[in-house]
CSV table of C-alpha atoms and ligand atoms in Angstrom, one decimal:
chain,number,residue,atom,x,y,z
A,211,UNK,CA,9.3,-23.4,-23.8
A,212,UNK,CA,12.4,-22.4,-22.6
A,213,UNK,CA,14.3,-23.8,-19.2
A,214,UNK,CA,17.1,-23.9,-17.6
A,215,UNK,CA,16.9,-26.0,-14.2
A,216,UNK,CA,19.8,-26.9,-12.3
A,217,UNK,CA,19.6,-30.1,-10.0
A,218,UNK,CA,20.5,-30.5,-6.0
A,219,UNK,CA,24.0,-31.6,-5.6
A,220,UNK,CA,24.7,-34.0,-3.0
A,221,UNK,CA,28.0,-33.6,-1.0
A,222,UNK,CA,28.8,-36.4,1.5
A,223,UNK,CA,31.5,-34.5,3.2
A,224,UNK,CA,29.7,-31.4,3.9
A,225,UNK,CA,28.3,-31.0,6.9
A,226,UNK,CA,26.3,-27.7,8.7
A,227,UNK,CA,27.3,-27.7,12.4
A,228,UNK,CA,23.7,-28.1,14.3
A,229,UNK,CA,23.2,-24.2,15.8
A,230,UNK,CA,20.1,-25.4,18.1
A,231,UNK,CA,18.9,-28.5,19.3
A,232,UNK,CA,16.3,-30.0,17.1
A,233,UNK,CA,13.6,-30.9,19.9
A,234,UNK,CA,10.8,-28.6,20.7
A,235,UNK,CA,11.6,-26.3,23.4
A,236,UNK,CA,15.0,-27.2,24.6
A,237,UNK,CA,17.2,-24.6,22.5
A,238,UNK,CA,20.2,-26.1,23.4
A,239,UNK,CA,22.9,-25.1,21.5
A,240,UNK,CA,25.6,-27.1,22.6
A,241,UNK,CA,26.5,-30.7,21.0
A,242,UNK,CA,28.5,-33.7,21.5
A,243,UNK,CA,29.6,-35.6,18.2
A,244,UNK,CA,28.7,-39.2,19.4
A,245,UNK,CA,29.8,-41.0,16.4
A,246,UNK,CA,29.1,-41.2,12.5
A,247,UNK,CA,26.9,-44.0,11.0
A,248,UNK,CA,26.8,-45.4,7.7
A,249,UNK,CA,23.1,-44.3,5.6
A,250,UNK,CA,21.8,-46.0,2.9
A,251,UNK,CA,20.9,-43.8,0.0
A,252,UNK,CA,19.0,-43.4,-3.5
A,253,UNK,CA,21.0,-40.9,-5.4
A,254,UNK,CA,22.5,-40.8,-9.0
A,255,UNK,CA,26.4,-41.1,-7.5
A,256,UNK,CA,25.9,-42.5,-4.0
A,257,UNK,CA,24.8,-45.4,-2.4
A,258,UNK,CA,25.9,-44.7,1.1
A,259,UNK,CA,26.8,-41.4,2.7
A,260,UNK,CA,28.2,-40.9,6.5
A,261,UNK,CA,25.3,-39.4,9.0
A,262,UNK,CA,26.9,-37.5,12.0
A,263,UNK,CA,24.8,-38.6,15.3
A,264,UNK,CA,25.0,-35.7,18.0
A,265,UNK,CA,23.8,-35.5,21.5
A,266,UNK,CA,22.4,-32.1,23.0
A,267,UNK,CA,24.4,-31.2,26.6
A,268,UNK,CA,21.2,-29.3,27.7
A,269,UNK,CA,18.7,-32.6,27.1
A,270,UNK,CA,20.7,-35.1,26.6
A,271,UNK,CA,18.9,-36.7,23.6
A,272,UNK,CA,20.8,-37.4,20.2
A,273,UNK,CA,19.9,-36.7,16.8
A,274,UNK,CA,21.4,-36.7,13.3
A,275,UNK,CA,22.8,-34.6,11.0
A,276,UNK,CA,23.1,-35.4,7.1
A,277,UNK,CA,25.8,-33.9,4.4
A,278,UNK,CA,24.6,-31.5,2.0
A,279,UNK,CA,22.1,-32.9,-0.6
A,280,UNK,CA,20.7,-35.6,2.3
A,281,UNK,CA,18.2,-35.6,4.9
A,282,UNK,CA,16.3,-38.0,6.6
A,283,UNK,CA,14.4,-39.6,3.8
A,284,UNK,CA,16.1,-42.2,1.7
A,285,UNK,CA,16.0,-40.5,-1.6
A,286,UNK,CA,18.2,-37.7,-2.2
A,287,UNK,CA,17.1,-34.0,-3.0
A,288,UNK,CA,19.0,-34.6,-6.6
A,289,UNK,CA,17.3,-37.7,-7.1
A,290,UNK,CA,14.1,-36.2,-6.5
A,291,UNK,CA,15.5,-33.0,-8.4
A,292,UNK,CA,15.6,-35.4,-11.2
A,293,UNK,CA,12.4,-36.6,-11.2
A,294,UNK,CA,11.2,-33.1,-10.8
A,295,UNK,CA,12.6,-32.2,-14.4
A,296,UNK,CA,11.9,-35.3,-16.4
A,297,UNK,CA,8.6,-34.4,-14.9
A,298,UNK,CA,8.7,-30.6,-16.3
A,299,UNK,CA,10.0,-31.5,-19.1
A,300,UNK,CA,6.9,-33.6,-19.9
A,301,UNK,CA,6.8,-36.6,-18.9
A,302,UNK,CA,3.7,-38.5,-17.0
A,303,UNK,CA,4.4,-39.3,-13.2
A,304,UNK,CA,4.5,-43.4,-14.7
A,305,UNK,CA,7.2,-42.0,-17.4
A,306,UNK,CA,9.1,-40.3,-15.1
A,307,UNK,CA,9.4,-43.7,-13.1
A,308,UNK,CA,10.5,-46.0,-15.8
A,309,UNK,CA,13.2,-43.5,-17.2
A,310,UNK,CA,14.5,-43.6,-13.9
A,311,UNK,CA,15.0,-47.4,-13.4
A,312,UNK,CA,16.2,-47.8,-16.9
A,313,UNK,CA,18.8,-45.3,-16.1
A,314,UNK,CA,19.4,-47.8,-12.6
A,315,UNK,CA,18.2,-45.2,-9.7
A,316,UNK,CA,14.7,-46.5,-9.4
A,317,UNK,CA,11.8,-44.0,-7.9
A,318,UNK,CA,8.3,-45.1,-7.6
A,319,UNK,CA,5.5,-43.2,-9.6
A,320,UNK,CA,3.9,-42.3,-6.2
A,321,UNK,CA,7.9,-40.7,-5.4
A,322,UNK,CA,8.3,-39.1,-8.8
A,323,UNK,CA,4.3,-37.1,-7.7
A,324,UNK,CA,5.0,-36.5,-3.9
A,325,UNK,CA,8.1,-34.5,-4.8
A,326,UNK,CA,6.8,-32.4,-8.0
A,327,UNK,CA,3.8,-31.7,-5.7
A,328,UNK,CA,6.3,-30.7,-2.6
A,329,UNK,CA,8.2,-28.8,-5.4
A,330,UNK,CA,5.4,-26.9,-6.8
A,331,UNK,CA,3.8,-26.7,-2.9
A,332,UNK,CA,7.5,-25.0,-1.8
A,333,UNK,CA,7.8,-22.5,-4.4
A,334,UNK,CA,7.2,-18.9,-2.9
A,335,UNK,CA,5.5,-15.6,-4.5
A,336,UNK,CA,2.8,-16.3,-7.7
A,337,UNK,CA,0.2,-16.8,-5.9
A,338,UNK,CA,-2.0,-13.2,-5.4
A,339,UNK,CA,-1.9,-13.8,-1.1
A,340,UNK,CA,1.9,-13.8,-1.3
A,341,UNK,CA,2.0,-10.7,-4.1
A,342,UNK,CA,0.5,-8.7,-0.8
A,343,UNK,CA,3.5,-10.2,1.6
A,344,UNK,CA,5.9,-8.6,-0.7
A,345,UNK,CA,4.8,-5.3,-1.2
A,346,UNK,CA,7.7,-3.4,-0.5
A,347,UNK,CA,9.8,-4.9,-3.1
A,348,UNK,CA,7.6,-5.7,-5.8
A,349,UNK,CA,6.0,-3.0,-7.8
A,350,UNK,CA,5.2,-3.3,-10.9
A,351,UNK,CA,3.9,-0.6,-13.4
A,352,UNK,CA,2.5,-2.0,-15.7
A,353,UNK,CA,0.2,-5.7,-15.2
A,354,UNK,CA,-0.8,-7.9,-17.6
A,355,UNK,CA,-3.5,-10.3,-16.9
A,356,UNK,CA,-5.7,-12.6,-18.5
A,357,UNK,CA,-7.7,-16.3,-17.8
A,358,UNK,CA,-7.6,-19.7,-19.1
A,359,UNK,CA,-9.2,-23.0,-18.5
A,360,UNK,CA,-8.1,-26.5,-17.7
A,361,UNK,CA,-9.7,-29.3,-16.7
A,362,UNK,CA,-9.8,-31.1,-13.4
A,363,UNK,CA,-11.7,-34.3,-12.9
A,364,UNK,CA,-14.0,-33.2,-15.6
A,365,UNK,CA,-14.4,-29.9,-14.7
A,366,UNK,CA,-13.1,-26.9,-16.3
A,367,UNK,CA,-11.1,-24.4,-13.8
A,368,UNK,CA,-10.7,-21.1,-14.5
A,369,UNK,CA,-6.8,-20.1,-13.9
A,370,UNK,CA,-5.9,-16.1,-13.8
A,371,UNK,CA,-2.5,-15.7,-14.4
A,372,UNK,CA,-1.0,-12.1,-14.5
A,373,UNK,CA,2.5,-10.9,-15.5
A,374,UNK,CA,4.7,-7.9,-15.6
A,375,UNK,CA,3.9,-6.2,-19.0
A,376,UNK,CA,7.3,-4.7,-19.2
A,377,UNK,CA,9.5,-7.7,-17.9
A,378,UNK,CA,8.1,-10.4,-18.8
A,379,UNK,CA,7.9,-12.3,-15.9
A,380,UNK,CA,4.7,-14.3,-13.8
A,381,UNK,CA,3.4,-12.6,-11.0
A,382,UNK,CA,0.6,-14.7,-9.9
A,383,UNK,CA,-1.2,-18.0,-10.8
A,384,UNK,CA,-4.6,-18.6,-9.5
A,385,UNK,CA,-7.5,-20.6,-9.5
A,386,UNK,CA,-10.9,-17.8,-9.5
A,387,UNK,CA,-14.3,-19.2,-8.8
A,388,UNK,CA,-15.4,-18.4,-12.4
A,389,UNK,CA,-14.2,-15.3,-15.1
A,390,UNK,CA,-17.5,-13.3,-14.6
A,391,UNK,CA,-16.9,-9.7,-14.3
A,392,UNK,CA,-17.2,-9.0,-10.4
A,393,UNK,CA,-14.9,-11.9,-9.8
A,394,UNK,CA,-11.9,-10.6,-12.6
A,395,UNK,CA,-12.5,-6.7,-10.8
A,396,UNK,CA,-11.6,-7.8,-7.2
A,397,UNK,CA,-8.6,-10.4,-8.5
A,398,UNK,CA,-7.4,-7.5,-10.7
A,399,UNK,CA,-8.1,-5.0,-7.8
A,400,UNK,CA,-5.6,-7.0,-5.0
A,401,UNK,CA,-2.8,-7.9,-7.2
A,402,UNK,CA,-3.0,-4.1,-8.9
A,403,UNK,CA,-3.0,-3.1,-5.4
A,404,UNK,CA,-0.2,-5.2,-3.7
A,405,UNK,CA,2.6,-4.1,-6.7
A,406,UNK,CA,0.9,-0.6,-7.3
A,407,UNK,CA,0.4,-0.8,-10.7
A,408,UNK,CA,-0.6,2.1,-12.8
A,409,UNK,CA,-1.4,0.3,-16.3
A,410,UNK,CA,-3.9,-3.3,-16.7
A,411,UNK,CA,-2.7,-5.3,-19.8
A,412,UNK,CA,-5.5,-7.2,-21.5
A,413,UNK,CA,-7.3,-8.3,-24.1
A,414,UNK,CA,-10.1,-6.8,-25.2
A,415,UNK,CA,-12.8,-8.6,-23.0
A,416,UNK,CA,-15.2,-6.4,-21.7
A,417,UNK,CA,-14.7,-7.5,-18.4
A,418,UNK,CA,-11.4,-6.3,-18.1
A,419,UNK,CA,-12.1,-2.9,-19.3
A,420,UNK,CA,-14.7,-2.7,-16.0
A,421,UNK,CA,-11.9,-4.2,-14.1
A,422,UNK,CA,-9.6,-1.4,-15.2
A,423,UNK,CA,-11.8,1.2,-14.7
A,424,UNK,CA,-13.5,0.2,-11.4
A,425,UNK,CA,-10.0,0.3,-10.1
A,426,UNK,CA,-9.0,3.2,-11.4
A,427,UNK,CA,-6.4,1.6,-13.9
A,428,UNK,CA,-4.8,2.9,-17.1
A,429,UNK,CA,-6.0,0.5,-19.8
A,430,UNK,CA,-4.1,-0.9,-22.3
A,431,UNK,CA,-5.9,-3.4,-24.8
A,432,UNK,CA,-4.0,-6.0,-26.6
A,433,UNK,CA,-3.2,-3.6,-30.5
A,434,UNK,CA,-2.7,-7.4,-31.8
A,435,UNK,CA,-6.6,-8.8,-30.7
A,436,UNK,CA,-8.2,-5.3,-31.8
A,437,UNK,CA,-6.6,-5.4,-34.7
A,438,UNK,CA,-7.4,-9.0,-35.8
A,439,UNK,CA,-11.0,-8.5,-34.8
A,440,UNK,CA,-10.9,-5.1,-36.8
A,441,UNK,CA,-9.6,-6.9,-39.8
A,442,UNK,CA,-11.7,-9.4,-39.4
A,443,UNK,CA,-14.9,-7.2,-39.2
A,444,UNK,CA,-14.0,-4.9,-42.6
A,445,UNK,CA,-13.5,-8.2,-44.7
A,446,UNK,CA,-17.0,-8.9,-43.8
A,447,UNK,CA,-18.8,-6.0,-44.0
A,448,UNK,CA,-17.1,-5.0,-47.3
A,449,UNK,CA,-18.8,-6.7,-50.1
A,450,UNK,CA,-22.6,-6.3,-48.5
A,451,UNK,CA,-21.5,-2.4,-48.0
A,452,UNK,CA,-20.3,-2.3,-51.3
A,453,UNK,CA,-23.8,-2.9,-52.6
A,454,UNK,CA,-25.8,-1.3,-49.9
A,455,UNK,CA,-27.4,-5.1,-49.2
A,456,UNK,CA,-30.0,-4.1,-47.2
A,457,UNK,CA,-31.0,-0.6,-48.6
A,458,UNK,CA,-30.2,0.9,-45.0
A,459,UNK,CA,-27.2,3.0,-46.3
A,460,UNK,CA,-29.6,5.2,-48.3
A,461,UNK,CA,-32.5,5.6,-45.8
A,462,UNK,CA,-29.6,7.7,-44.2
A,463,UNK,CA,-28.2,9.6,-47.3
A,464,UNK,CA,-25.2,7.8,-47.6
A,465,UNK,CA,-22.9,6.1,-50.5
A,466,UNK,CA,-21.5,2.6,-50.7
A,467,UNK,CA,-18.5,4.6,-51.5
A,468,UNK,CA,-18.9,6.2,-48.8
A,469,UNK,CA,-19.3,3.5,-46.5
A,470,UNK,CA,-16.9,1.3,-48.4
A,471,UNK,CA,-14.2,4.8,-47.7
A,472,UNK,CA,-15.5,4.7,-44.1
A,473,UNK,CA,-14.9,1.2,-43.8
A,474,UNK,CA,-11.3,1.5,-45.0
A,475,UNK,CA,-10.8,4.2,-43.0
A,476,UNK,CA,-11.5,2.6,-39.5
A,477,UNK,CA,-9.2,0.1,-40.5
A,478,UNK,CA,-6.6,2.0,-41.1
A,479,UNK,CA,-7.3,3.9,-38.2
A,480,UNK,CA,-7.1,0.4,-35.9
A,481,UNK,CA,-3.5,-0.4,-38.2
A,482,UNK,CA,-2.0,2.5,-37.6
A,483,UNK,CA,-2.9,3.8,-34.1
A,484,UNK,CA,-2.0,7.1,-33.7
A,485,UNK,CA,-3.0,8.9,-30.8
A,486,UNK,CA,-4.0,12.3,-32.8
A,487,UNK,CA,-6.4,14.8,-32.1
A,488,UNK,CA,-7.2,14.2,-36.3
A,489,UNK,CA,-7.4,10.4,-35.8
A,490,UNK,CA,-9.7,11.5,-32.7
A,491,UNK,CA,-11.9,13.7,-35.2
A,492,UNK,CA,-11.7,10.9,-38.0
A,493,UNK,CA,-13.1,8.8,-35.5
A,494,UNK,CA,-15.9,11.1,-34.7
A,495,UNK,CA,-16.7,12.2,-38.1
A,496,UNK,CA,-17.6,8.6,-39.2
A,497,UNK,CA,-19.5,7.2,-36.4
A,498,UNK,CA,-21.3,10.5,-36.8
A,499,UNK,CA,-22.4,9.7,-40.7
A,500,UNK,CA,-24.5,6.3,-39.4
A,501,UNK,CA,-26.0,7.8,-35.8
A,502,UNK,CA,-29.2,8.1,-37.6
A,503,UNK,CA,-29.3,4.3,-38.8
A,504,UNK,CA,-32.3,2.6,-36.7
A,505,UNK,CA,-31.6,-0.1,-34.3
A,506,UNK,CA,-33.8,-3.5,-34.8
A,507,UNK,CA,-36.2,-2.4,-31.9
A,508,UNK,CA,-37.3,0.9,-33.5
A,509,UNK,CA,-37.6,-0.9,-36.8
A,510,UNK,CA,-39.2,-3.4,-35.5
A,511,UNK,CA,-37.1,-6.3,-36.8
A,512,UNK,CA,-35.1,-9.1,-35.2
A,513,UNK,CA,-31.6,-8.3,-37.9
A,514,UNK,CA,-29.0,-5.2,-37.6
A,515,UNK,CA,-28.9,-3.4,-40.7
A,516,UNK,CA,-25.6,-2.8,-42.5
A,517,UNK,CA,-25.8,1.4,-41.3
A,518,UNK,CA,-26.7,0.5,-37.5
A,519,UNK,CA,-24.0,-2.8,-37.7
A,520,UNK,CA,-21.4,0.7,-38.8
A,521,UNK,CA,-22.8,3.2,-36.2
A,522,UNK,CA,-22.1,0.3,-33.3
A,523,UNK,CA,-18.9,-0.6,-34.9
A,524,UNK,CA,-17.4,2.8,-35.5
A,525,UNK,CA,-18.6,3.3,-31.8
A,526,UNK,CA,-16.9,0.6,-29.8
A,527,UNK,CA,-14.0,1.6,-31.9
A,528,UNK,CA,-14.0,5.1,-31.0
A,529,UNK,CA,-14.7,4.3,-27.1
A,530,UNK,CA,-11.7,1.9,-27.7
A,531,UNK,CA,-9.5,4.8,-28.7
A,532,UNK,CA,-7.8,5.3,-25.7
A,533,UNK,CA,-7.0,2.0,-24.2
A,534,UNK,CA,-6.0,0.8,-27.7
A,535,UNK,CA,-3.2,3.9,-27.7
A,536,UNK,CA,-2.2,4.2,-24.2
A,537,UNK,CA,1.4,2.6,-25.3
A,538,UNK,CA,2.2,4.9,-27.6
A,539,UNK,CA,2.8,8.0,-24.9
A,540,UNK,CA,3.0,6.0,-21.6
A,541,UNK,CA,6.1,5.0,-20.0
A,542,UNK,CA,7.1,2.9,-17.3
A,543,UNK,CA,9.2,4.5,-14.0
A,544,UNK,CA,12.7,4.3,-16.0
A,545,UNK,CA,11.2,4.8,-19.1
A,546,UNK,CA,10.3,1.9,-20.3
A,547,UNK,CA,8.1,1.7,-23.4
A,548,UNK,CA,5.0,-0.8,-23.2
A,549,UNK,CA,4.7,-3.0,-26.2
A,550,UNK,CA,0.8,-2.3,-26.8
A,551,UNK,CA,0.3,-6.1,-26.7
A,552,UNK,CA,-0.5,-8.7,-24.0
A,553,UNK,CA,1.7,-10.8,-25.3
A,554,UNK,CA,3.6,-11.6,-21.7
A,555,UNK,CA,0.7,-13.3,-20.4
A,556,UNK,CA,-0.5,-14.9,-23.0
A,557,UNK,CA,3.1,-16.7,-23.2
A,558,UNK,CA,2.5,-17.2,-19.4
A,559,UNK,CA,-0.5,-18.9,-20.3
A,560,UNK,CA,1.3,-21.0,-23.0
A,561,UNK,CA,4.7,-21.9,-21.3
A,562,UNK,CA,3.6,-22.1,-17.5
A,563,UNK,CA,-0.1,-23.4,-17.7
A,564,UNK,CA,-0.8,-24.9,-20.8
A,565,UNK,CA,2.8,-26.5,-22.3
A,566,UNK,CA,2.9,-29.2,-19.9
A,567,UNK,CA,-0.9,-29.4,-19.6
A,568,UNK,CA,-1.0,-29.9,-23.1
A,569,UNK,CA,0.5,-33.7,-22.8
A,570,UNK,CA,-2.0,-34.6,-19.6
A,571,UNK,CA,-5.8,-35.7,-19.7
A,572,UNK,CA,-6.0,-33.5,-17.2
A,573,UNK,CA,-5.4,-32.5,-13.5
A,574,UNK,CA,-7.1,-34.6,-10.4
A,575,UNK,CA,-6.8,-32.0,-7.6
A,576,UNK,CA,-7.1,-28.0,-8.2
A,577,UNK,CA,-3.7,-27.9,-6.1
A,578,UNK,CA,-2.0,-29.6,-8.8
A,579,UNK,CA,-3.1,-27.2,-11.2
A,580,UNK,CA,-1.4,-24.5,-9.2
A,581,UNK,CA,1.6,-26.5,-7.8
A,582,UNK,CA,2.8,-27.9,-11.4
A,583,UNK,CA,1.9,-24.4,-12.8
A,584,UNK,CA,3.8,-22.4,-10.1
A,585,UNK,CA,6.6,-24.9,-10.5
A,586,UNK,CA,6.9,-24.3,-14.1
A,587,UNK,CA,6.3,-20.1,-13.7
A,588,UNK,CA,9.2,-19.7,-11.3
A,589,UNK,CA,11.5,-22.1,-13.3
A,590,UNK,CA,10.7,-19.7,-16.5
A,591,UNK,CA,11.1,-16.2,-14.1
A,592,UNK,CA,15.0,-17.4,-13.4
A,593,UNK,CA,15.7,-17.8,-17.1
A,594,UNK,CA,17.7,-15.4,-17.5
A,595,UNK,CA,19.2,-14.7,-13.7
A,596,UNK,CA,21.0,-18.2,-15.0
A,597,UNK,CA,18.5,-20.6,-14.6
A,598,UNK,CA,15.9,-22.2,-11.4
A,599,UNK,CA,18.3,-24.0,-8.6
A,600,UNK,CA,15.6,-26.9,-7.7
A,601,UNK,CA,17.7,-27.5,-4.8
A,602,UNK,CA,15.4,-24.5,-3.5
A,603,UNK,CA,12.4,-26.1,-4.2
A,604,UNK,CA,12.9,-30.0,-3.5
A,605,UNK,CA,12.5,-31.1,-0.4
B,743,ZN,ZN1,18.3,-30.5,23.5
């Protein structure tokens, strides 16, 4: 996981002038310096810093103003921005703690979780009600999107994360009420909605191909997952076609050569994904040699044979065609190629969600999930615009 996280600073001689009066409907904006008092503070440099007391000339009552880095709690913002990265970084709320007083700026474990959760709570965007918010400036061509689980007081929680396919980035983080297909086409449908996307990046879960269609979606299915399963499928099926295992290859005239060259071929097919009106035909031609083979309901038996095991096979592969070779010809508004692989959420999944999950026994509250996850996502989407300023996030 790569980061870059920069902390608060704390400046005890800069000051913002107050612009309106702090109390609920005065608006005064006219002050009166009264006088500057010493404050107490938890920081990594300070101890004390100056506090500027004011008066409003419209209400009379005073307030404070704090230097840069300071406000009216006792621990400052790079203090807490401290324990906000230790925390990221991996460490357990407890951990986070002890560093902290071993290093002589002790923070309680209850401080070090308040401000992670305030962190993760403040950050904006990645969540799919704020994608809508942003409309205007957000578009994104082409979305990749995919689930994973983690556990929260014993219960697994479905999180939907989607990304842009083309830079790399998070879009959203979410918790869905489960990954069944009705639920995964209306998520899909708002945040394709809200950044107008043209393309859906997934993997090859049925679900997802519904998703895509249902909302009218260019479909581009992970090449690296199709082709793993596709590799996985010929080294199987090889040695019983080889030998005809069940007898089912000749009830339909055909060779274990044949089969065994049929096999090969889809393969091949899958490896080399070219989106040819021959590979088309190729595709065609084979699934056409086993569309005879029985299925285990007219034979009467519980087991696929090898021929009807090809004839679904070569099938699902040939439906596949198009989603699987979408990248090859699409490109994004400034030409962008797509890289035919989900490959950006998936390392969404890994760095944002599961990286730090990895060293927890899990979450306590679902809004953790989201606010350490959110946390991490934004941190990782400012990589490379020079790294995440936590001063924007700690409170
Ligand atoms: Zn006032």
């Amino acid at each position: 996981m790569r980061l870059k996280l920069l902390l608060p600073s704390v400046e005890p001689s800069m000051f913002e002038e107050p612009r309106v009066c702090p109390y609920a409907k005065c608006g005064g904006q006219h002050f009166h310096l009264r006088q500057e008092v010493p404050k107490p503070v938890r920081d990594t440099v300070y101890t004390e810093v100056t506090a500027r007391r004011y008066a409003c000339l419209r209400c009379g009552r005073t307030f404070r103003v704090y230097p840069l880095g300071i406000n009216d709690d006792q621990t400052s913002r790079r203090l807490k921005g401290l324990a906000v990265l230790f925390y990221i970084m991996g460490l357990s709320y407890g951990a986070v703690a002890l560093v902290l007083t071993a290093l002589g700026h002790p923070l309680g474990k209850t401080a070090v979780y308040e401000a992670v959760q305030a962190a993760g709570a403040k950050v904006t965007g990645l969540r799919r009600e704020d994608v809508q918010v942003s409309t205007a400036r957000l578009l994104v061509a082409a979305l990749g999107a995919d689930l994973t689980s983690v556990k929260c007081k014993g219960e697994w929680l479905t999180v939907a994360v989607t990304t842009d396919a083309l830079a790399g980035t998070t879009l959203t983080i979410d918790i869905l009420d489960n990954g069944e297909a009705d639920t995964l086409q209306t998520w899909v449908q708002e945040v394709a909605t809200a950044v107008q996307a043209e393309v859906l990046v997934t993997d090859d879960a049925d679900g997802f191909k519904t998703a895509a269609d249902a909302n009218g979606l260019k479909h581009q299915v992970c090449k690296k997952h199709v082709l793993n399963n596709s590799e996985a499928w010929h080294d199987t099926m090889q040695p019983e076609l080889a030998r005809d295992a069940d007898g089912s290859l000749a009830k339909i005239g055909v060779t274990p050569e044949q089969a065994v060259a049929d096999n090969d071929a889809l393969l091949r097919l899958m490896r080399e994904r070219q989106p040819t009106s021959e590979a088309n035909a190729k595709l065609a031609e084979i699934h056409e040699r086993y569309a005879q083979a029985r299925s285990p309901k007219k034979l009467r038996q519980d087991k696929e044979t090898l021929a009807y095991r090809l004839r679904l096979f070569s099938l699902d592969r040939w439906n596949l065609w198009q989603r699987l070779t979408l990248y090859r010809t699409w490109r994004g508004p400034h030409d962008q190629p797509l890289d035919g692989t989900n490959n950006a959420t998936e390392r969404a999944i890994g760095w944002r969600v599961k990286e730090r999950y990895r060293t927890m026994r899990g979450y306590k509250r679902p809004a953790s999930v989201l606010n350490v996850s959110r946390l991490i996502a934004w941190a990782g989407n400012l990589l490379d615009a020079g790294g995440a300023d936590l001063a924007a996030v700690v409170a």
